[in-house]
């Protein structure tokens, strides 16, 4: 079945970087945009970044300018989200989410299970 | 502060109907028919309930419906059931120069 499986929980020091992976299966990896969305404790959802796995084109929210990098490895159907210069307010659950058709503005129909990233000072 | 405005909470009794509003601007909700709604239970990943304003993905109950008027989108749940109790988030594609997608702050639905 179609699914996204993310890497496990991370604990990082402030100022460090974290790299979270998201492995896709059950569909043509290069046919669907992939996004990352996070949810801080007690807060709502926040969109971060997307990538076109086919072309490698990507974009991100200006809030994360210079700190977020999204990459992909088509040979293993996996996308990665790296967030650098971590701060305590980056503590959150990070989700990868597939756009439901081949367009960046499509809704997110398949979600990973989430990866908890905890940033300690 | 979230870009889209939702009520913090709504409630209803089993069998009743409720509506959750989601107010944005002409740069997001009002400018595109790319509004979606997500259901989120604690400890679970979000689940897509409505896309492109009013379309239901396969497998989502027809008790869930969506609409839009101007800069405000709405999610209606009819025939409330206990399992509908969850947080609901609206989202919209946006022409903002600072991000591509915006979410609402979320609405906690309580089934009394």
XYZ file of C-alpha atoms in Angstrom:
233
model
C 0.000 0.000 0.000
C 0.986 3.633 -0.358
C 2.932 4.740 2.680
C 5.594 7.076 3.977
C 7.911 5.837 6.717
C 10.004 8.363 8.604
C 13.172 7.986 10.611
C 13.141 7.843 14.395
C 13.096 10.449 17.114
C 16.053 12.772 17.544
C 17.444 14.747 20.466
C 19.799 17.564 19.518
C 21.612 20.411 21.199
C 20.767 23.978 20.291
C 22.902 25.094 17.368
C 23.224 21.596 15.905
C 21.566 20.204 12.774
C 19.076 17.394 12.299
C 18.314 15.356 9.188
C 15.020 13.471 8.983
C 14.270 10.921 6.278
C 11.000 9.853 4.689
C 10.883 6.684 2.589
C 8.046 6.297 0.121
C 6.589 3.041 -1.124
C 3.605 1.804 -3.068
C 3.627 4.494 -5.755
C 5.836 6.184 -8.342
C 8.116 8.294 -6.171
C 8.980 10.833 -8.868
C 5.363 11.515 -9.756
C 4.319 13.406 -6.634
C 5.588 16.487 -4.828
C 6.603 15.976 -1.203
C 6.226 18.446 1.642
C 7.336 18.795 5.232
C 4.963 20.096 7.901
C 5.699 20.432 11.598
C 3.706 20.744 14.804
C 5.254 22.185 17.930
C 3.855 21.053 21.302
C 0.407 22.518 21.838
C 0.576 24.400 18.544
C -0.944 24.068 15.086
C 0.470 22.798 11.836
C 3.162 24.783 10.046
C 4.197 24.264 6.425
C 7.941 24.237 5.890
C 9.117 23.155 2.445
C 8.402 21.101 -0.688
C 10.420 19.271 -3.298
C 9.633 17.911 -6.731
C 11.312 14.482 -6.544
C 11.495 14.326 -10.323
C 13.342 17.575 -10.985
C 14.748 18.376 -7.574
C 13.083 21.805 -7.647
C 12.159 22.960 -4.180
C 10.914 25.877 -2.146
C 10.542 26.696 1.526
C 8.812 29.101 3.870
C 10.762 32.272 4.454
C 10.658 31.559 8.195
C 13.253 28.872 7.540
C 15.406 30.865 5.150
C 18.954 29.575 5.198
C 18.194 26.826 7.726
C 16.177 24.180 5.869
C 17.322 21.956 3.037
C 15.170 19.347 1.366
C 16.830 16.702 -0.803
C 15.877 13.407 -2.366
C 17.439 10.116 -3.431
C 15.355 8.663 -6.233
C 17.250 5.363 -6.142
C 15.730 4.580 -2.758
C 12.530 6.674 -2.998
C 13.515 8.799 -0.035
C 13.328 12.492 0.760
C 15.302 14.224 3.479
C 14.732 17.386 5.455
C 17.714 18.938 7.173
C 17.229 21.789 9.622
C 20.310 23.596 10.851
C 21.140 26.015 13.683
C 18.490 24.398 15.816
C 16.713 26.437 18.475
C 14.490 25.357 21.332
C 11.404 26.466 19.410
C 12.258 23.934 16.690
C 11.152 21.225 19.116
C 8.258 19.649 17.241
C 6.913 16.637 15.434
C 7.996 16.772 11.805
C 5.815 15.139 9.154
C 6.476 14.413 5.517
C 3.367 14.553 3.367
C 2.704 13.677 -0.259
C 0.833 16.062 -2.562
C -2.016 14.029 -4.003
C -1.341 14.717 -7.682
C 1.563 16.038 -9.662
C 1.177 19.695 -8.745
C 2.731 21.708 -5.888
C -0.667 23.112 -4.888
C -2.330 19.750 -4.394
C -3.544 18.776 -0.932
C -1.543 16.361 1.209
C -3.139 12.944 0.984
C -0.520 10.634 2.494
C 1.400 11.482 5.667
C 4.340 9.908 7.395
C 4.007 8.818 11.012
C 5.925 11.831 12.266
C 9.380 12.279 13.769
C 9.804 13.948 17.140
C 12.754 16.317 17.231
C 13.683 17.645 20.645
C 16.139 20.519 20.940
C 17.789 20.978 24.294
C 19.875 23.874 25.475
C -0.358 33.974 14.753
C -1.683 31.587 12.073
C -2.404 32.969 8.627
C -5.913 31.448 8.482
C -8.386 32.090 11.285
C -10.407 29.261 12.786
C -12.482 29.144 15.974
C -10.533 27.556 18.798
C -13.307 25.136 19.638
C -16.715 23.901 18.612
C -18.975 21.297 20.122
C -22.057 19.316 19.290
C -24.092 16.344 20.397
C -24.153 13.019 18.576
C -26.328 13.222 15.500
C -26.116 16.996 15.241
C -24.302 19.023 12.593
C -21.499 21.494 13.149
C -19.647 23.914 10.901
C -16.064 25.105 11.278
C -15.068 28.310 9.525
C -11.690 29.230 8.098
C -11.081 32.849 7.166
C -8.190 34.019 5.041
C -7.584 36.671 2.416
C -7.763 37.123 -1.316
C -4.168 35.860 -1.464
C -5.100 32.430 -0.187
C -8.634 31.155 0.511
C -10.331 33.762 -1.647
C -7.883 33.527 -4.499
C -7.649 29.784 -5.071
C -9.848 26.716 -4.945
C -7.049 24.852 -3.192
C -8.501 24.751 0.297
C -8.162 21.503 2.200
C -9.216 20.217 5.608
C -7.384 17.789 7.876
C -8.520 15.788 10.885
C -5.949 15.163 13.569
C -6.355 12.854 16.530
C -3.800 13.121 19.362
C -0.669 11.176 18.620
C -1.709 10.485 15.031
C -0.737 11.999 11.711
C -3.195 14.385 10.050
C -5.769 12.849 7.724
C -7.044 14.574 4.585
C -10.819 15.014 4.774
C -11.584 17.591 2.061
C -9.495 18.879 -0.859
C -10.024 21.554 -3.480
C -12.694 23.207 -1.290
C -15.369 20.544 -1.514
C -13.986 17.207 -2.733
C -13.780 14.136 -0.510
C -10.961 11.639 -0.907
C -11.941 8.042 -1.362
C -12.866 6.472 1.954
C -13.921 9.671 3.725
C -17.502 9.635 4.968
C -20.050 11.752 3.089
C -20.944 13.264 6.467
C -18.019 15.596 5.800
C -18.527 18.426 3.320
C -16.718 21.614 2.395
C -17.630 24.936 0.846
C -16.258 28.416 0.286
C -17.643 31.923 0.028
C -15.272 34.781 -0.623
C -12.350 34.591 1.783
C -14.021 32.099 4.108
C -14.088 28.332 3.749
C -16.211 26.011 5.851
C -16.197 22.393 6.916
C -19.513 20.856 7.893
C -19.833 17.568 9.710
C -23.306 16.123 9.827
C -24.585 13.282 11.985
C -21.833 13.812 14.560
C -20.249 10.681 15.938
C -17.982 10.177 18.914
C -15.037 9.324 16.660
C -15.296 12.750 15.000
C -13.880 14.309 18.150
C -10.489 15.636 17.024
C -8.640 18.752 15.954
C -9.450 20.082 12.499
C -7.137 22.235 10.408
C -7.860 24.129 7.244
C -5.134 24.879 4.745
C -4.797 26.870 1.571
C -2.314 27.406 -1.191
C -1.165 31.033 -1.107
C 0.434 33.572 -3.379
C 2.321 35.022 -0.434
C 5.947 35.805 -1.145
C 6.999 34.169 2.111
C 5.397 30.728 1.900
C 3.404 28.472 -0.402
C 0.925 26.878 1.997
C -0.787 28.266 5.076
C -2.685 26.487 7.838
C -5.313 27.626 10.251
C -4.675 27.491 13.964
C -6.887 24.455 14.354
C -10.319 23.850 15.888
C -10.936 21.391 18.679
C -14.210 19.536 18.060
C -15.831 18.099 21.159
C -18.681 15.621 20.807
C -20.760 16.051 23.929
